[in-house]
Tab-separated table of C-alpha atoms in Angstrom:
chain	number	residue	atom	x	y	z
A	1	UNK	CA	88.274	-20.707	-27.967
A	2	UNK	CA	88.338	-17.812	-30.455
A	3	UNK	CA	85.543	-15.291	-30.924
A	4	UNK	CA	83.021	-17.449	-29.033
A	5	UNK	CA	85.155	-17.165	-25.896
A	6	UNK	CA	85.619	-13.438	-26.439
A	7	UNK	CA	81.852	-12.891	-26.581
A	8	UNK	CA	81.514	-14.194	-22.993
A	9	UNK	CA	84.164	-11.791	-21.710
A	10	UNK	CA	82.249	-8.495	-22.037
A	11	UNK	CA	81.308	-7.327	-18.551
A	12	UNK	CA	82.494	-6.711	-14.982
A	13	UNK	CA	84.117	-8.976	-12.422
A	14	UNK	CA	86.025	-8.557	-9.162
A	15	UNK	CA	89.527	-9.735	-8.294
A	16	UNK	CA	91.210	-9.836	-4.900
A	17	UNK	CA	94.277	-7.600	-4.870
A	18	UNK	CA	96.855	-8.717	-2.318
A	19	UNK	CA	98.949	-6.120	-0.469
A	20	UNK	CA	102.222	-5.196	-2.133
A	21	UNK	CA	100.870	-5.630	-5.668
A	22	UNK	CA	100.363	-2.616	-7.933
A	23	UNK	CA	96.914	-2.449	-9.526
A	24	UNK	CA	98.545	-1.961	-12.952
A	25	UNK	CA	100.444	-5.225	-12.541
A	26	UNK	CA	97.220	-6.987	-11.584
A	27	UNK	CA	95.451	-5.629	-14.666
A	28	UNK	CA	98.337	-6.606	-16.961
A	29	UNK	CA	98.446	-10.098	-15.446
A	30	UNK	CA	94.721	-10.575	-16.006
A	31	UNK	CA	95.024	-9.377	-19.614
A	32	UNK	CA	97.950	-11.732	-20.239
A	33	UNK	CA	96.072	-14.713	-18.805
A	34	UNK	CA	92.972	-13.928	-20.858
A	35	UNK	CA	94.981	-13.646	-24.078
A	36	UNK	CA	96.769	-16.875	-23.233
A	37	UNK	CA	93.434	-18.646	-22.759
A	38	UNK	CA	91.896	-17.224	-25.935
A	39	UNK	CA	94.900	-18.268	-28.016
A	40	UNK	CA	95.193	-21.699	-26.428
A	41	UNK	CA	92.175	-23.133	-28.201
A	42	UNK	CA	92.580	-25.740	-30.931
A	43	UNK	CA	92.876	-23.963	-34.283
A	44	UNK	CA	90.224	-24.801	-36.902
A	45	UNK	CA	91.092	-27.252	-39.644
A	46	UNK	CA	92.919	-25.436	-42.444
A	47	UNK	CA	91.005	-24.649	-45.591
A	48	UNK	CA	91.764	-26.771	-48.637
A	49	UNK	CA	92.657	-25.384	-52.022
A	50	UNK	CA	93.192	-27.058	-55.395
A	51	UNK	CA	96.657	-26.858	-56.842
A	52	UNK	CA	97.976	-28.396	-60.081
A	53	UNK	CA	101.147	-30.248	-59.293
A	54	UNK	CA	103.619	-31.437	-61.906
A	55	UNK	CA	104.354	-35.150	-61.763
A	56	UNK	CA	105.098	-38.269	-63.844
A	57	UNK	CA	102.336	-40.000	-65.734
A	58	UNK	CA	101.312	-43.177	-63.944
A	59	UNK	CA	101.975	-46.409	-65.868
A	60	UNK	CA	104.129	-44.688	-68.473
A	61	UNK	CA	107.597	-46.059	-69.110
A	62	UNK	CA	108.676	-42.826	-70.683
A	63	UNK	CA	109.612	-39.838	-68.571
A	64	UNK	CA	106.468	-37.884	-69.309
A	65	UNK	CA	105.197	-35.200	-66.945
A	66	UNK	CA	101.657	-34.038	-66.453
A	67	UNK	CA	99.706	-31.634	-64.242
A	68	UNK	CA	97.515	-33.296	-61.624
A	69	UNK	CA	94.774	-31.506	-59.621
A	70	UNK	CA	95.551	-31.994	-55.942
A	71	UNK	CA	93.834	-30.690	-52.745
A	72	UNK	CA	96.380	-29.141	-50.360
A	73	UNK	CA	95.886	-27.219	-47.044
A	74	UNK	CA	96.124	-23.418	-46.993
A	75	UNK	CA	98.643	-22.387	-44.343
A	76	UNK	CA	98.114	-18.635	-44.445
A	77	UNK	CA	95.911	-18.769	-41.304
A	78	UNK	CA	98.046	-21.289	-39.421
A	79	UNK	CA	99.126	-19.965	-35.978
A	80	UNK	CA	102.796	-20.652	-36.790
A	81	UNK	CA	102.468	-18.474	-39.882
A	82	UNK	CA	100.040	-15.786	-38.758
A	83	UNK	CA	100.986	-15.622	-35.093
A	84	UNK	CA	98.486	-15.512	-32.180
A	85	UNK	CA	94.902	-14.592	-33.104
A	86	UNK	CA	94.492	-12.244	-30.113
A	87	UNK	CA	97.293	-9.834	-29.256
A	88	UNK	CA	95.514	-7.215	-27.128
A	89	UNK	CA	92.400	-6.942	-25.009
A	90	UNK	CA	90.659	-3.956	-23.437
A	91	UNK	CA	90.794	-4.382	-19.648
A	92	UNK	CA	89.836	-1.464	-17.385
A	93	UNK	CA	90.063	-0.955	-13.618
A	94	UNK	CA	87.391	0.669	-11.445
A	95	UNK	CA	88.078	2.297	-8.070
A	96	UNK	CA	91.804	1.707	-7.587
A	97	UNK	CA	93.716	0.444	-4.591
A	98	UNK	CA	97.223	1.633	-3.778
A	99	UNK	CA	100.137	-0.761	-3.366
A	100	UNK	CA	99.806	-1.267	0.412
A	101	UNK	CA	96.024	-1.797	0.368
A	102	UNK	CA	94.263	-5.056	-0.414
A	103	UNK	CA	90.776	-6.290	-1.167
A	104	UNK	CA	88.080	-6.076	-3.836
A	105	UNK	CA	89.167	-4.554	-7.147
A	106	UNK	CA	86.550	-4.345	-9.913
A	107	UNK	CA	87.710	-4.800	-13.509
A	108	UNK	CA	85.894	-4.453	-16.813
A	109	UNK	CA	86.633	-6.365	-20.015
A	110	UNK	CA	85.646	-5.200	-23.498
A	111	UNK	CA	82.284	-3.432	-23.455
A	112	UNK	CA	82.363	-3.804	-19.657
A	113	UNK	CA	84.740	-0.830	-19.479
A	114	UNK	CA	81.768	1.478	-20.126
A	115	UNK	CA	80.015	-0.107	-17.128
A	116	UNK	CA	82.940	1.048	-14.964
A	117	UNK	CA	81.992	4.617	-15.896
A	118	UNK	CA	78.396	3.885	-14.880
A	119	UNK	CA	79.628	2.557	-11.526
A	120	UNK	CA	81.618	5.748	-10.998
A	121	UNK	CA	78.614	7.927	-11.871
A	122	UNK	CA	76.390	5.973	-9.471
A	123	UNK	CA	78.578	7.115	-6.511
A	124	UNK	CA	78.238	3.813	-4.665
A	125	UNK	CA	79.600	3.338	-1.160
A	126	UNK	CA	82.525	1.040	-0.358
A	127	UNK	CA	83.352	-0.903	2.801
A	128	UNK	CA	86.804	-1.185	4.378
A	129	UNK	CA	88.312	-2.807	7.405
A	130	UNK	CA	91.057	-0.548	8.754
A	131	UNK	CA	93.510	-1.767	11.371
A	132	UNK	CA	95.171	0.777	13.660
A	133	UNK	CA	98.010	0.724	16.165
A	134	UNK	CA	98.087	3.126	19.107
A	135	UNK	CA	101.211	4.688	20.552
A	136	UNK	CA	103.224	5.988	17.611
A	137	UNK	CA	103.072	8.373	14.661
A	138	UNK	CA	104.868	8.181	11.318
A	139	UNK	CA	105.392	10.573	8.436
A	140	UNK	CA	102.997	8.738	6.080
A	141	UNK	CA	100.510	7.363	8.674
A	142	UNK	CA	101.640	3.784	7.857
A	143	UNK	CA	103.113	1.409	10.412
A	144	UNK	CA	106.332	1.012	8.415
A	145	UNK	CA	106.802	4.755	7.796
A	146	UNK	CA	109.499	6.963	9.343
A	147	UNK	CA	108.840	7.202	13.085
A	148	UNK	CA	107.956	10.736	14.181
A	149	UNK	CA	106.653	10.324	17.727
A	150	UNK	CA	105.936	7.749	20.428
A	151	UNK	CA	103.172	8.243	22.997
A	152	UNK	CA	101.413	6.429	25.820
A	153	UNK	CA	97.923	5.038	25.320
A	154	UNK	CA	97.004	3.530	28.713
A	155	UNK	CA	94.192	6.070	29.115
A	156	UNK	CA	92.423	5.020	25.890
A	157	UNK	CA	89.286	2.913	26.405
A	158	UNK	CA	86.732	1.332	24.086
A	159	UNK	CA	84.126	3.818	25.296
A	160	UNK	CA	86.307	6.807	24.392
A	161	UNK	CA	87.003	5.355	20.961
A	162	UNK	CA	83.310	4.677	20.312
A	163	UNK	CA	82.480	8.253	21.313
A	164	UNK	CA	84.987	9.668	18.822
A	165	UNK	CA	83.665	7.395	16.073
A	166	UNK	CA	80.093	8.537	16.780
A	167	UNK	CA	81.175	12.167	16.449
A	168	UNK	CA	82.892	11.440	13.147
A	169	UNK	CA	79.870	9.625	11.731
A	170	UNK	CA	77.434	12.324	12.842
A	171	UNK	CA	79.523	15.094	11.326
A	172	UNK	CA	79.913	13.241	8.048
A	173	UNK	CA	76.154	12.626	7.901
A	174	UNK	CA	75.619	16.389	8.046
A	175	UNK	CA	78.209	16.894	5.318
A	176	UNK	CA	76.517	14.210	3.223
A	177	UNK	CA	73.280	16.191	3.236
A	178	UNK	CA	75.189	19.345	2.324
A	179	UNK	CA	77.034	17.798	-0.616
A	180	UNK	CA	73.984	15.878	-1.851
A	181	UNK	CA	72.460	19.244	-2.759
A	182	UNK	CA	69.049	18.238	-1.401
A	183	UNK	CA	66.249	20.350	-0.009
A	184	UNK	CA	65.180	18.356	3.044
A	185	UNK	CA	61.977	20.400	3.251
A	186	UNK	CA	60.510	18.176	0.516
A	187	UNK	CA	58.843	14.909	1.517
A	188	UNK	CA	60.704	12.865	-1.079
A	189	UNK	CA	64.110	14.100	0.078
A	190	UNK	CA	63.184	13.482	3.708
A	191	UNK	CA	62.160	9.884	2.950
A	192	UNK	CA	65.447	9.347	1.097
A	193	UNK	CA	67.357	10.615	4.126
A	194	UNK	CA	65.441	8.288	6.466
A	195	UNK	CA	66.208	5.272	4.242
A	196	UNK	CA	69.886	6.240	3.968
A	197	UNK	CA	69.727	6.779	0.211
A	198	UNK	CA	71.222	10.268	0.127
A	199	UNK	CA	74.524	10.561	-1.699
A	200	UNK	CA	76.457	13.343	-3.438
A	201	UNK	CA	76.055	13.145	-7.195
A	202	UNK	CA	79.053	15.363	-7.892
A	203	UNK	CA	82.672	15.414	-6.791
A	204	UNK	CA	83.096	15.826	-3.041
A	205	UNK	CA	85.700	15.160	-0.340
A	206	UNK	CA	85.726	11.777	1.369
A	207	UNK	CA	82.413	11.119	3.112
A	208	UNK	CA	82.043	8.486	5.838
A	209	UNK	CA	78.518	7.046	5.911
A	210	UNK	CA	79.261	4.584	8.711
A	211	UNK	CA	82.129	3.758	11.078
A	212	UNK	CA	82.356	1.388	14.045
A	213	UNK	CA	84.931	-0.503	16.064
A	214	UNK	CA	85.002	-4.249	15.449
A	215	UNK	CA	87.850	-5.148	17.800
A	216	UNK	CA	89.706	-3.286	20.545
A	217	UNK	CA	92.785	-4.784	22.213
A	218	UNK	CA	95.312	-1.983	22.882
A	219	UNK	CA	97.503	-1.088	21.182
A	220	UNK	CA	95.577	-2.640	18.278
A	221	UNK	CA	92.070	-1.775	17.128
A	222	UNK	CA	90.034	-2.683	14.056
A	223	UNK	CA	87.514	-0.377	12.388
A	224	UNK	CA	84.835	-0.998	9.804
A	225	UNK	CA	84.378	2.053	7.576
A	226	UNK	CA	81.688	2.655	4.970
A	227	UNK	CA	82.562	5.603	2.758
A	228	UNK	CA	82.648	7.148	-0.709
A	229	UNK	CA	85.021	9.375	-2.702
A	230	UNK	CA	87.915	8.167	-0.547
A	231	UNK	CA	91.520	7.279	-1.117
A	232	UNK	CA	93.403	4.771	1.002
A	233	UNK	CA	95.757	7.527	2.155
A	234	UNK	CA	92.769	9.479	3.497
A	235	UNK	CA	91.687	6.414	5.482
A	236	UNK	CA	95.174	6.166	6.992
A	237	UNK	CA	95.041	9.853	7.850
A	238	UNK	CA	91.671	9.250	9.509
A	239	UNK	CA	93.307	6.685	11.821
A	240	UNK	CA	96.014	9.244	12.637
A	241	UNK	CA	93.417	11.900	13.489
A	242	UNK	CA	91.419	9.464	15.614
A	243	UNK	CA	94.606	8.925	17.622
A	244	UNK	CA	94.992	12.669	18.114
A	245	UNK	CA	91.387	12.967	19.316
A	246	UNK	CA	92.138	10.238	21.857
A	247	UNK	CA	95.057	12.358	23.176
A	248	UNK	CA	97.620	9.921	21.817
A	249	UNK	CA	98.906	8.867	18.390
A	250	UNK	CA	97.984	6.073	16.005
A	251	UNK	CA	99.210	4.593	12.736
A	252	UNK	CA	97.419	2.456	10.191
A	253	UNK	CA	98.739	-1.083	9.746
A	254	UNK	CA	96.178	-2.386	7.229
A	255	UNK	CA	93.564	-1.134	4.776
A	256	UNK	CA	91.376	-3.822	3.230
A	257	UNK	CA	88.404	-3.173	0.948
A	258	UNK	CA	85.637	-5.685	1.619
A	259	UNK	CA	82.997	-4.246	-0.725
A	260	UNK	CA	83.003	-2.027	-3.798
A	261	UNK	CA	79.432	-1.128	-4.677
A	262	UNK	CA	77.661	-4.427	-5.348
A	263	UNK	CA	80.852	-6.553	-5.437
A	264	UNK	CA	81.965	-8.188	-2.176
A	265	UNK	CA	84.828	-10.409	-1.043
A	266	UNK	CA	82.745	-13.457	-1.995
A	267	UNK	CA	82.786	-12.263	-5.623
A	268	UNK	CA	86.527	-11.527	-5.753
A	269	UNK	CA	88.680	-14.027	-7.658
A	270	UNK	CA	91.943	-15.056	-6.025
A	271	UNK	CA	95.189	-15.008	-7.997
A	272	UNK	CA	94.900	-18.747	-8.704
A	273	UNK	CA	91.613	-18.099	-10.533
A	274	UNK	CA	92.773	-15.295	-12.826
A	275	UNK	CA	92.264	-17.472	-15.880
A	276	UNK	CA	89.948	-17.358	-18.891
A	277	UNK	CA	87.277	-19.822	-17.752
A	278	UNK	CA	87.039	-18.513	-14.163
A	279	UNK	CA	86.761	-14.900	-15.345
A	280	UNK	CA	84.160	-15.833	-17.985
A	281	UNK	CA	82.059	-17.584	-15.337
A	282	UNK	CA	82.411	-14.635	-12.932
A	283	UNK	CA	81.349	-12.115	-15.589
A	284	UNK	CA	78.328	-14.188	-16.635
A	285	UNK	CA	77.277	-14.757	-13.015
A	286	UNK	CA	77.515	-11.057	-12.152
A	287	UNK	CA	75.880	-9.701	-15.333
A	288	UNK	CA	72.199	-9.749	-14.184
A	289	UNK	CA	73.061	-8.201	-10.814
A	290	UNK	CA	75.276	-5.556	-12.434
A	291	UNK	CA	72.507	-4.512	-14.842
A	292	UNK	CA	69.842	-4.353	-12.120
A	293	UNK	CA	71.982	-2.469	-9.577
A	294	UNK	CA	73.292	0.085	-12.076
A	295	UNK	CA	69.801	0.795	-13.393
A	296	UNK	CA	68.459	1.275	-9.869
A	297	UNK	CA	71.314	3.469	-8.653
A	298	UNK	CA	71.556	5.631	-11.767
A	299	UNK	CA	67.809	6.306	-11.562
A	300	UNK	CA	68.257	7.174	-7.899
A	301	UNK	CA	71.063	9.563	-8.823
A	302	UNK	CA	68.877	11.304	-11.396
A	303	UNK	CA	66.164	11.780	-8.792
A	304	UNK	CA	68.679	13.208	-6.333
A	305	UNK	CA	69.942	15.737	-8.859
A	306	UNK	CA	66.375	16.906	-9.534
A	307	UNK	CA	65.889	17.673	-5.824
A	308	UNK	CA	68.534	20.414	-5.808
A	309	UNK	CA	68.308	23.693	-3.945
A	310	UNK	CA	68.072	26.667	-6.347
A	311	UNK	CA	71.062	28.965	-6.193
A	312	UNK	CA	73.253	26.510	-4.263
A	313	UNK	CA	76.958	27.256	-4.401
A	314	UNK	CA	79.531	24.576	-3.640
A	315	UNK	CA	81.713	25.203	-0.608
A	316	UNK	CA	85.189	26.205	-1.690
A	317	UNK	CA	86.860	25.483	1.634
A	318	UNK	CA	88.600	22.132	1.869
A	319	UNK	CA	87.005	20.324	4.850
A	320	UNK	CA	88.968	18.799	7.702
A	321	UNK	CA	88.334	15.416	9.314
A	322	UNK	CA	89.434	16.382	12.840
A	323	UNK	CA	86.322	15.608	14.897
A	324	UNK	CA	86.462	18.593	17.255
A	325	UNK	CA	86.269	21.064	14.374
A	326	UNK	CA	83.517	19.318	12.442
A	327	UNK	CA	80.671	21.302	11.001
A	328	UNK	CA	78.017	20.463	8.444
A	329	UNK	CA	79.967	22.311	5.800
A	330	UNK	CA	83.336	20.755	6.579
A	331	UNK	CA	82.973	17.266	7.909
A	332	UNK	CA	84.614	15.129	5.294
A	333	UNK	CA	88.031	13.716	5.861
A	334	UNK	CA	91.053	13.927	3.619
């Protein structure tokens, strides 16, 4: 495969990270498989060099020796002499997932690592499905954590849950405007807000741009969350705080990322496809979309930064995600 195969590896692709697997192990596995594929190609034919070999003179009865020009292969570049041609490869990871979480994990290879920085600077939203379990609380908000409390949940209804989710989304929308540093008095900023294009272009707490209940069958419920600047622990804490708002308790049993920016589950390669040819095809297929989306979103980010309010000072108070205390200046969870 050699350098020709390496040239098709520069770019971004998505892998599906199963629960229980560390993102570092996934990255190392991908790198190992890529190196294995690059080194598995048939080596080129060895170069020939002329050497003068000492040998008997043909047709001579006497023991005379002479030098004969002979073409012999050069073995200095043979894999058994030189070792593997590729011993390391630059593989980077985008927005990480912790060990318990699963879903879309974006990786960059070679020059694609710089595109990961562009994705980070674009402040794209991500989608998650978050599964909750009513009736108990643990020390780390996970179902398998140390049990802290058990509660009843018979009074919880779908309507009450939807009302809490609406409060959370409304409060986060106000915080989104605050952290986006926009002056909504301008027509351009107002049109961006109407189209849902407002986003913070600097560091901010977790911001939820959309949240809804997909399934409700007590004690289990399933949420779809669209957010940015989050960690998976903050999403588990959000489930815990939703339980408190419902006058009960809740733990998180699953966090699954279904979209990271412009990469979805359909783009994510399963473990059986973490090989050279599958990753090359995925990178080449995604390249036009990656270039177009990054150009569009980075231009949008530049326009957002130019719409700032003079003299704005960032809020120093760490916001809380408890819905009953939400204000425009403190609505982001985690």
